[in-house]
Short mmCIF file of C-alpha atoms in Angstrom, two decimals:
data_model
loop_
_atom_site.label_atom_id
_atom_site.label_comp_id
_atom_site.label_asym_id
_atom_site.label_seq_id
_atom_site.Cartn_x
_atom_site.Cartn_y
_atom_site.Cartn_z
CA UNK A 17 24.03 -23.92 70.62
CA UNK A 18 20.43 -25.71 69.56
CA UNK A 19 20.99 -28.23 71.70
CA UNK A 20 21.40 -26.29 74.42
CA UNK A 21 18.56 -23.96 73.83
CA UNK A 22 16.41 -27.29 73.65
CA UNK A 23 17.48 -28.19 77.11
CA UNK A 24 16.70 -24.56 78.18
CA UNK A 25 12.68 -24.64 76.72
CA UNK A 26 12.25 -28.19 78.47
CA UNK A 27 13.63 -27.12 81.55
CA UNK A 28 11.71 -24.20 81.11
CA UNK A 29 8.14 -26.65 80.28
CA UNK A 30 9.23 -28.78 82.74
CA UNK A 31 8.85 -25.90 85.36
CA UNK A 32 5.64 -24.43 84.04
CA UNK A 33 3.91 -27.58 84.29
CA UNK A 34 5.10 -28.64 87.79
CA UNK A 35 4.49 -24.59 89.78
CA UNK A 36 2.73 -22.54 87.54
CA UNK A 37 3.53 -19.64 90.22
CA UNK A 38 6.82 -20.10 90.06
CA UNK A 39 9.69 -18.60 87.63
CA UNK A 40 12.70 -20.58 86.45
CA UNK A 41 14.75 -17.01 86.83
CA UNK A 42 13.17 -16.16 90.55
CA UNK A 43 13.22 -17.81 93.68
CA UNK A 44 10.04 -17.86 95.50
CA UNK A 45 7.75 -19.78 97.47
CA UNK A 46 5.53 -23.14 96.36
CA UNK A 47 2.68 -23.97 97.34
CA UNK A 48 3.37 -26.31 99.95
CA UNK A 49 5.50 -23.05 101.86
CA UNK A 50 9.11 -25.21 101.06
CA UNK A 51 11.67 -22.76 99.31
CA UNK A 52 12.98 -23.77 95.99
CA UNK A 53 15.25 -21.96 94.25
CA UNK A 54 14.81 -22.99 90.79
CA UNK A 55 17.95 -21.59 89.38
CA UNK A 56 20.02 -24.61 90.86
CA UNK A 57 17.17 -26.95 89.67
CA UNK A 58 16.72 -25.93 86.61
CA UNK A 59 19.71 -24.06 85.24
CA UNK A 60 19.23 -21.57 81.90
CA UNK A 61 22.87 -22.05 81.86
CA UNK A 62 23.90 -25.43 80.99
CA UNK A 63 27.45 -26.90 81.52
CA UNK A 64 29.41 -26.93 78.79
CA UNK A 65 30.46 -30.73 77.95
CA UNK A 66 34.08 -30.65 79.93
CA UNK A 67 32.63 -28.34 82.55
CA UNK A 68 33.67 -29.64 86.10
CA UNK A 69 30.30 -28.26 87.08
CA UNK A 70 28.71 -31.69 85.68
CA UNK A 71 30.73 -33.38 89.35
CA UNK A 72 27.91 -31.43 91.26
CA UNK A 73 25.63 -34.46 92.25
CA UNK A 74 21.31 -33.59 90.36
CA UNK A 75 19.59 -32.54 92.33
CA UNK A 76 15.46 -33.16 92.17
CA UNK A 77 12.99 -30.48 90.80
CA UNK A 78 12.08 -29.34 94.02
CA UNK A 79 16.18 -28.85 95.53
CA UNK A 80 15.66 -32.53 97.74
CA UNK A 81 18.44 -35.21 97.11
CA UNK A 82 18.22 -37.59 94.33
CA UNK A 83 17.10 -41.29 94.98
CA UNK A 84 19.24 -43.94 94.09
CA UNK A 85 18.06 -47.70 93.20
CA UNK A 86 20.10 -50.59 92.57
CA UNK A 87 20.54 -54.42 91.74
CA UNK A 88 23.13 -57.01 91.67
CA UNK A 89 24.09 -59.44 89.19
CA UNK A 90 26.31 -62.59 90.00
CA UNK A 91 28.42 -63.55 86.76
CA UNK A 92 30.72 -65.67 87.85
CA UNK A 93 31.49 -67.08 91.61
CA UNK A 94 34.47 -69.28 91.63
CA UNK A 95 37.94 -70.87 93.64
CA UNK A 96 35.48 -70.94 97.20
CA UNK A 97 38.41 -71.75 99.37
CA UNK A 98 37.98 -73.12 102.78
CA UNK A 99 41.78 -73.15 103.10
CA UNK A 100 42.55 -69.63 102.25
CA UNK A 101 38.69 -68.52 103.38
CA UNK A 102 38.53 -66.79 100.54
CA UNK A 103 36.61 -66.37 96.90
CA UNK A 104 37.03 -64.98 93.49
CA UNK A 105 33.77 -62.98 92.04
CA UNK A 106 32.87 -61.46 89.65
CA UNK A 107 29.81 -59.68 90.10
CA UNK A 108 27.81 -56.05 88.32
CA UNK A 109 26.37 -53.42 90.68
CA UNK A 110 23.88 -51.55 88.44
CA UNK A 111 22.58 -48.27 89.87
CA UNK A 112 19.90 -46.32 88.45
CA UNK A 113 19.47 -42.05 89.17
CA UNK A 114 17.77 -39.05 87.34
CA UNK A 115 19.80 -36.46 86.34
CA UNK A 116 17.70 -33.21 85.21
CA UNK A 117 20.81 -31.68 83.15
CA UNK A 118 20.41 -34.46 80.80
CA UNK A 119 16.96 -33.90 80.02
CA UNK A 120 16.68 -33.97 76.24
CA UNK A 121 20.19 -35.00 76.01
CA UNK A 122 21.54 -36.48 72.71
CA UNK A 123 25.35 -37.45 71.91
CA UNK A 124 28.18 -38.54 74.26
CA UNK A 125 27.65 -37.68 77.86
CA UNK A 126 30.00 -34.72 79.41
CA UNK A 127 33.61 -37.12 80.43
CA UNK A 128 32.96 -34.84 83.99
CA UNK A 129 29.69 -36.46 84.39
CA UNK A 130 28.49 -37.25 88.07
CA UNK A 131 27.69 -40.67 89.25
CA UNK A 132 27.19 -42.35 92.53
CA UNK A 133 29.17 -45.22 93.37
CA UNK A 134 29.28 -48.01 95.84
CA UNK A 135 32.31 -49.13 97.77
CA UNK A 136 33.39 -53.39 98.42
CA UNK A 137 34.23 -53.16 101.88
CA UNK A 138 35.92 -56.87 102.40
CA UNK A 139 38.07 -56.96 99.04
CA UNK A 140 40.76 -58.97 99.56
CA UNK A 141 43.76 -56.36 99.19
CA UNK A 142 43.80 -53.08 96.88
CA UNK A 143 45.55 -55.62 94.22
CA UNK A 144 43.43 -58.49 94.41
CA UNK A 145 40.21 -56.47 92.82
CA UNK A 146 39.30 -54.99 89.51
CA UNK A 147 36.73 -52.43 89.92
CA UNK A 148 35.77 -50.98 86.33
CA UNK A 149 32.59 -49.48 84.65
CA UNK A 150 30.45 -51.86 82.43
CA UNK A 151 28.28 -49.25 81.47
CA UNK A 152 27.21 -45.76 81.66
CA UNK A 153 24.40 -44.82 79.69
CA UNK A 154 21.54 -42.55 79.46
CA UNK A 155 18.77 -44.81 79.44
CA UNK A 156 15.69 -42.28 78.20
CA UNK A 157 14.94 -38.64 77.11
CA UNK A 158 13.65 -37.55 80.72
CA UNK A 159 17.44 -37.86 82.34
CA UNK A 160 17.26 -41.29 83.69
CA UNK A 161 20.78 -43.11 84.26
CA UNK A 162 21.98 -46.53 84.24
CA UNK A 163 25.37 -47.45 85.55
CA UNK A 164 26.87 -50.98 85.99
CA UNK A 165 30.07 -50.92 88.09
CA UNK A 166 31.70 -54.48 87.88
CA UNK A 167 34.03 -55.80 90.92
CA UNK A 168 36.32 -58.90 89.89
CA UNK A 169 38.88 -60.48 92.00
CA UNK A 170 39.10 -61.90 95.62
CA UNK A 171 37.32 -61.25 98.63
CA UNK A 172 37.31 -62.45 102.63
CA UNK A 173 34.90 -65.19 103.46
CA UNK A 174 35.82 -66.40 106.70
CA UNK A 175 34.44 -70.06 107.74
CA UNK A 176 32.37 -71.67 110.08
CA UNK A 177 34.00 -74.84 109.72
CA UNK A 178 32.74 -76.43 112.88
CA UNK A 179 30.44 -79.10 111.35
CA UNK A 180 33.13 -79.58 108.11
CA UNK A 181 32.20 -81.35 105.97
CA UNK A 182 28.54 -80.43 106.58
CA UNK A 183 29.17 -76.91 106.82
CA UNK A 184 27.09 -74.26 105.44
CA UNK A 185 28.70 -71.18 104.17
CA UNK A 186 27.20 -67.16 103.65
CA UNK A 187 29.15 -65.67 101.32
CA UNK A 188 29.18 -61.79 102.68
CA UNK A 189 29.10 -58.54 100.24
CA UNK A 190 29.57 -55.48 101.58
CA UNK A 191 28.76 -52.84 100.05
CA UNK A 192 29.39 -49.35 101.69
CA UNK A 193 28.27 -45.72 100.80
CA UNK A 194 28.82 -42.21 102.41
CA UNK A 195 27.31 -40.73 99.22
CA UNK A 196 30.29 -41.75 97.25
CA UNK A 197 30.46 -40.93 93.43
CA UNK A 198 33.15 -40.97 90.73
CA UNK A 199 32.71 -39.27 87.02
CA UNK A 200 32.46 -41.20 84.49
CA UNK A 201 35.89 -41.14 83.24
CA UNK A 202 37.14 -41.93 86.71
CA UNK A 203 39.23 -39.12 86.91
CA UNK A 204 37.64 -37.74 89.70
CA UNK A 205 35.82 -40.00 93.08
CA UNK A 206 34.80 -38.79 96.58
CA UNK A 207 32.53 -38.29 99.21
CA UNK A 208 30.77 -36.14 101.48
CA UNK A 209 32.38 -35.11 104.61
CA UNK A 210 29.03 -34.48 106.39
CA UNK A 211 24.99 -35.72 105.94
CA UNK A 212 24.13 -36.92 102.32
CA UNK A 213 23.89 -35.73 98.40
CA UNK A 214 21.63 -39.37 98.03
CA UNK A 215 19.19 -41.94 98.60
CA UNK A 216 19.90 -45.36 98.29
CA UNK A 217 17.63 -48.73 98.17
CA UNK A 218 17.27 -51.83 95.80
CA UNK A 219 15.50 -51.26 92.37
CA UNK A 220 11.43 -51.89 92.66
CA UNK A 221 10.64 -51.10 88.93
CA UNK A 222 10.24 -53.88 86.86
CA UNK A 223 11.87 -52.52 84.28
CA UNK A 224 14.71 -51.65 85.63
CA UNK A 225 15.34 -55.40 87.36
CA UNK A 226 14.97 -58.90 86.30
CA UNK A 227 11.71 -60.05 86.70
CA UNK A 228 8.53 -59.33 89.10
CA UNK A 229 9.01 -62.08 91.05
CA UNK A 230 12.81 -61.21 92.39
CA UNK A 231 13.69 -57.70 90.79
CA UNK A 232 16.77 -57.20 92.95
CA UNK A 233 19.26 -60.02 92.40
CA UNK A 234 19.78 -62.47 89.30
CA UNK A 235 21.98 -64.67 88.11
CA UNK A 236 23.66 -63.69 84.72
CA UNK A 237 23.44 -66.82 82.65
CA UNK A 238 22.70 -70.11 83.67
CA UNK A 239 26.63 -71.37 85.00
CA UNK A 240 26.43 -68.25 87.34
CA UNK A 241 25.21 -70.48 90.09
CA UNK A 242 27.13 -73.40 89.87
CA UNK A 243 29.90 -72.85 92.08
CA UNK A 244 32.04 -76.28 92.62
CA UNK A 245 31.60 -77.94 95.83
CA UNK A 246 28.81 -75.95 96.84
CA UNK A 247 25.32 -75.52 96.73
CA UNK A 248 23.88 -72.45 95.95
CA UNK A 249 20.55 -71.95 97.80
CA UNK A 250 19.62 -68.05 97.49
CA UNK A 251 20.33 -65.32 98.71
CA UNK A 252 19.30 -62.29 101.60
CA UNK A 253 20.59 -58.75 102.51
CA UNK A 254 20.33 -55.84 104.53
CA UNK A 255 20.61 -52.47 103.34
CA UNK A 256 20.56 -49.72 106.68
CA UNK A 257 20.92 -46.28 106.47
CA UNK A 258 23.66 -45.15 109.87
CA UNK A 259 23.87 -41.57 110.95
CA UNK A 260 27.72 -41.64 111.88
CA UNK A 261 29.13 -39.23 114.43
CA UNK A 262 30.74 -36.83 112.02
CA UNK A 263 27.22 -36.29 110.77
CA UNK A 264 27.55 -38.55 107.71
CA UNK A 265 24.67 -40.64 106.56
CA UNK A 266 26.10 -43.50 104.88
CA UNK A 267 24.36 -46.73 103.84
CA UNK A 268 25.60 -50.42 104.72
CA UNK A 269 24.35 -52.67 102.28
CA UNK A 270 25.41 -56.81 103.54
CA UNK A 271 24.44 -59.14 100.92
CA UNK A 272 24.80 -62.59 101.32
CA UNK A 273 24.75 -65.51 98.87
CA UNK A 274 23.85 -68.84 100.82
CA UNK A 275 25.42 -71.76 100.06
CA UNK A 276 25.83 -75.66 101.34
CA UNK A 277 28.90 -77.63 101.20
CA UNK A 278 28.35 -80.71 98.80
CA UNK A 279 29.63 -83.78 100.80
CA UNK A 280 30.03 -86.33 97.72
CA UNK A 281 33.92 -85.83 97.88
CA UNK A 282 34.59 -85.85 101.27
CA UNK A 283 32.07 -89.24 102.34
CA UNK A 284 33.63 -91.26 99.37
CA UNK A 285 37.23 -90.16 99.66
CA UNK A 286 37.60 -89.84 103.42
CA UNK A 287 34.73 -90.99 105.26
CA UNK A 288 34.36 -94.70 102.97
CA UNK A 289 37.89 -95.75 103.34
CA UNK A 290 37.75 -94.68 106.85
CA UNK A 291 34.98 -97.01 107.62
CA UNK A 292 36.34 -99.77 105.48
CA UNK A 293 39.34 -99.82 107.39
CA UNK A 294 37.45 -100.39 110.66
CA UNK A 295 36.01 -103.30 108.78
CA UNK A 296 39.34 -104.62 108.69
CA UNK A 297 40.17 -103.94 112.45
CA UNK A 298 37.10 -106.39 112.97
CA UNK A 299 39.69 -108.79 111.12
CA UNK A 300 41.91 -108.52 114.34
CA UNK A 301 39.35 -110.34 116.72
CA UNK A 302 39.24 -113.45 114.28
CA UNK A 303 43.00 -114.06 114.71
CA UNK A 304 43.00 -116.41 117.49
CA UNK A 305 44.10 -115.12 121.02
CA UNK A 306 47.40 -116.36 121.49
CA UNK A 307 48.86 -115.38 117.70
CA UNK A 308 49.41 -111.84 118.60
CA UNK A 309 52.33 -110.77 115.94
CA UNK A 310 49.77 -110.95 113.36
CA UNK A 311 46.97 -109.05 114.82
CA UNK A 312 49.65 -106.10 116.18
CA UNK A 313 51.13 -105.74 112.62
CA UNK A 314 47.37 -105.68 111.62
CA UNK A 315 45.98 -102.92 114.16
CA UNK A 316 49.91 -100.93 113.60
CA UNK A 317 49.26 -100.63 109.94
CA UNK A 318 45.34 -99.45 110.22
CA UNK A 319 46.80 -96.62 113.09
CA UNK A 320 49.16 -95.28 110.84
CA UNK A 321 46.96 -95.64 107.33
CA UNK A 322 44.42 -93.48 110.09
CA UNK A 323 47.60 -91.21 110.63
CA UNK A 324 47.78 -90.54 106.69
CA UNK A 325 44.08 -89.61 106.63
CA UNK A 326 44.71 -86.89 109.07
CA UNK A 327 47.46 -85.36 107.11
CA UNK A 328 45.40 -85.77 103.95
CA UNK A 329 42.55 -83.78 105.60
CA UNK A 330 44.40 -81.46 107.12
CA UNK A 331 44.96 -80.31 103.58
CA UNK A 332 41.72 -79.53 102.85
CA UNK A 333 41.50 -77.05 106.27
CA UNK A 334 43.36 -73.67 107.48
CA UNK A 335 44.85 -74.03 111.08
CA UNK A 336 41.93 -74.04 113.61
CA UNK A 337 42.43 -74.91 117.39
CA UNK A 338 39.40 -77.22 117.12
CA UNK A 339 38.51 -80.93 115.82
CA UNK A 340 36.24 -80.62 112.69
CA UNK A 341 33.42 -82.95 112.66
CA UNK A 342 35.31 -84.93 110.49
CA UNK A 343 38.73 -84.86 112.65
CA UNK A 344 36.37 -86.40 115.48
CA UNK A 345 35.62 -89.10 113.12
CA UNK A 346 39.43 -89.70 112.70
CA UNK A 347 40.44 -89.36 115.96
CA UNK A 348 37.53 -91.58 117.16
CA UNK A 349 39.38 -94.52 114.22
CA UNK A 350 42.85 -94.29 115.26
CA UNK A 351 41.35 -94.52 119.37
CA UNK A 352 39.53 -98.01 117.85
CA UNK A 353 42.80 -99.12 116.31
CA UNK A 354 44.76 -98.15 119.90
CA UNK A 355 41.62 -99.80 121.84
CA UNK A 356 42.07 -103.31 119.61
CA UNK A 357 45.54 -102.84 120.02
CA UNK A 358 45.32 -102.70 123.51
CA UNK A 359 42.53 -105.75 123.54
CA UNK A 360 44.55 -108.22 121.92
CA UNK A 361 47.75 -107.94 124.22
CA UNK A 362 45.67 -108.30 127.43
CA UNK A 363 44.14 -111.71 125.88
CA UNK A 364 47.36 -113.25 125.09
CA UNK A 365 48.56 -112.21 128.43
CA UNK A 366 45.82 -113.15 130.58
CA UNK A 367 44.64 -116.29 130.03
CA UNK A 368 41.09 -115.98 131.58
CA UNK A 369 39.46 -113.22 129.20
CA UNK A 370 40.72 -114.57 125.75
CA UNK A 371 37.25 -116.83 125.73
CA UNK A 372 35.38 -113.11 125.75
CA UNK A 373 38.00 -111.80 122.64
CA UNK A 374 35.26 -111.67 119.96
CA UNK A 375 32.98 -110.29 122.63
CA UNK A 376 35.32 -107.30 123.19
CA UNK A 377 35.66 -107.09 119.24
CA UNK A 378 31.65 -107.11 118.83
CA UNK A 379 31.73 -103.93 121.49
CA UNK A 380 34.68 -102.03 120.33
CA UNK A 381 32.66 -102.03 116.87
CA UNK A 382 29.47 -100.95 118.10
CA UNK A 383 31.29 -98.07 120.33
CA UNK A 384 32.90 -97.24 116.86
CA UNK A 385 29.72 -96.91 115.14
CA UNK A 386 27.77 -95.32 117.94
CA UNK A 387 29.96 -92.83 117.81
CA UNK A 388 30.12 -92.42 114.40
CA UNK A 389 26.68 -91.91 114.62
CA UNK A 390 27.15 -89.27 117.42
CA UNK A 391 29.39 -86.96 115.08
CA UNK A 392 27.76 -87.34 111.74
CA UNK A 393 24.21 -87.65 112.09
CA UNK A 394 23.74 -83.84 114.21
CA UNK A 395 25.87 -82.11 111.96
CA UNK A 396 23.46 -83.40 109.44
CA UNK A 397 20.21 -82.23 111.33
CA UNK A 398 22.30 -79.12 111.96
CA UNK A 399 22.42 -78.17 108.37
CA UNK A 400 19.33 -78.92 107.35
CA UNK A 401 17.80 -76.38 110.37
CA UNK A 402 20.48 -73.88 108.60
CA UNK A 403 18.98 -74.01 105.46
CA UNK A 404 15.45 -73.96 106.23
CA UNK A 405 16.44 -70.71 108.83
CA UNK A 406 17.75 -69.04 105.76
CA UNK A 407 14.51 -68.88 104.01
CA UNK A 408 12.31 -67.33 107.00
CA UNK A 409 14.55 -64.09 106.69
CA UNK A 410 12.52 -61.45 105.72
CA UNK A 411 14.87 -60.77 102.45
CA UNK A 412 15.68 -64.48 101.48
CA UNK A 413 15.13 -65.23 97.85
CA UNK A 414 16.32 -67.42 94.64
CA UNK A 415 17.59 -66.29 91.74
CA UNK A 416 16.46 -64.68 88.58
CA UNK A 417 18.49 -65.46 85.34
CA UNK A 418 18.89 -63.90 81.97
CA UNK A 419 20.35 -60.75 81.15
CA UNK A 420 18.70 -57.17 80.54
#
């Protein structure tokens, strides 16, 4: 019973101070001509603590809509799969609000307690993600809130997987809100069937984010970002409010971390023995002319070792109706092998062009590498102009670390 007569006298100085020509128990006009009605701001009756009045969203202290700030903190990004085009997160969406009811509050919150929430749009299946509060807190005397909803499991990340193995990837959140809230024991979640009950846009106060330099985004400890076989650059996003045509206002937050491919693995393990084995072909053209057993087994054995490396690559990829930039390298090896192959049985048959046979082994190796250098060395350039795009977006930025 004190503490709710507390609440009552700072509603009640909270009023005062803000229209002095206005009572908490009338409804009149401010000064600026808008009509308040102060009862709904500033109730004398206060909810009791498992009142299902507390899933009414706050309102402000003039009647407007609350406003709604929020951050997001990477914990864990892992199992990137280019195979399945899919990743495993684990990520906190913290959301700050004011809620006027609480002013003064002290003790648990009310279990009935409204709070906004935001939905992950491209979860991989209802199973596949966790979606739990981290924390719900009251965060100061004056009513201000602090919520940190945590999403763990699996999500879509389809591929561009064009310039594979020098690929860069942006790996899409998206967030989605028509106003949507859930108490804080969970028991009850919804949204509004028509225009809004919130603002919505990334935290600005210091405070309430990681540092000045990048209060919107951090990394939560220092392994956040290291996400195996790719390189974490930054991030961007775009948060847009849409006015759909049932008269909802919902917000579509897409939040992107972007990341490079690392290419260690894939130019020691497939692109090295690749080349080393069109060393070897050049082995073919110093058999002489006319001992062609030898230098078929020879160019057989490198088609077929060529024919493993597909299989071996293949994988490493999903089922695309394209040749990856590193398919075209294999393709182009098994056409030198065929080429050789080809090369050595015209010399032993005709007579007259086995005095050009290392002449025709000196070409076939600088097509080999011309083209090599045809598939590899764009792709390269290619990513490169990627990553430097990435950082003229109006909302690119690296990471903050270190919890708050």
């Amino acid at each position: 019973m004190a503490h709710r007569k507390l609440l009552e006298t700072e509603a009640s100085d909270l009023a005062t101070e803000s229209h002095a020509n206005v009572s908490i128990m009338d409804t009149n006009d401010n000064d600026s001509g808008d009509h308040v009605d102060r009862k709904k701001v500033f109730p004398l009756s206060i909810p009791s603590y498992d009142s299902e009045d507390w899933t009414l969203p706050p309102k402000n202290k003039d009647g407007s809509i609350i406003h709604v700030t929020f951050r997001i903190g990477i914990e864990n990004v892992k199992e990137l799969s280019t195979v399945e085009s899919s990743a495993w997160i684990n990520i906190a969406v913290t959301m700050y609000w004011t809620d006027l009811r609480l002013v003064g509050w002290k003790g648990d919150l009310p279990p009935k307690l409204w709070g906004p929430h935001l939905v992950l749009v491209n979860k991989l299946g209802l199973e596949s993600m966790q979606v739990f509060d981290e924390v719900f807190a009251l965060v100061n005397h004056n009513g201000r809130l602090k919520r940190g909803v945590v999403y763990q499991g699996k999500i879509t990340n389809p591929m561009s997987l064009l310039d594979f193995p020098y690929d860069c990837d942006t790996l899409d959140f998206h967030f989605h809100s028509s106003s949507h809230w859930k108490t804080l024991d969970g028991s009850k979640q919804n949204m509004v069937t028509i225009g809004q009950t919130y603002t919505l846009s990334e935290v600005t106060d210091v405070k309430e984010g990681a540092c000045s330099a990048d209060p919107f985004c951090r990394l939560e400890n220092p392994d956040s970002g290291n996400i195996p076989e790719w390189e974490l650059h930054g991030y961007s996003y775009d948060l847009e409010l849409e006015t759909q045509v049932t008269g909802i206002r919902a917000y579509e937050c897409e939040y992107r971390l972007l990341l490079s491919r690392k290419t260690g693995y894939y130019v020691w393990k497939i692109l090295a023995p690749l080349w080393q084995l069109q060393i070897l072909n050049t082995l073919i053209f110093f058999y002489p002319p006319e001992e062609l057993d030898p230098r078929m087994n020879l160019a057989v054995t490198l088609v077929l070792t060529s024919f493993a490396t597909i299989y071996v690559i293949g994988s490493l990829l999903p089922i695309v109706d394209f040749l990856t930039c590193i398919d075209k390298v294999v393709t182009l090896n098994v056409a030198v092998h065929v080429i050789s192959s080809i090369e050595s049985v015209l010399v032993y048959h005709v007579t007259e062009l086995a005095q050009y046979d290392l002449l025709f082994g000196f070409l076939i190796m600088i097509f080999y590498v011309f083209g090599c250098m045809m598939f590899l060395i764009p792709k390269i350039s290619n990513k490169k102009r990627v990553i430097e795009g990435w950082k003229t977006h109006e909302k690119f930025n690296v990471f903050a670390q270190g919890k708050q």
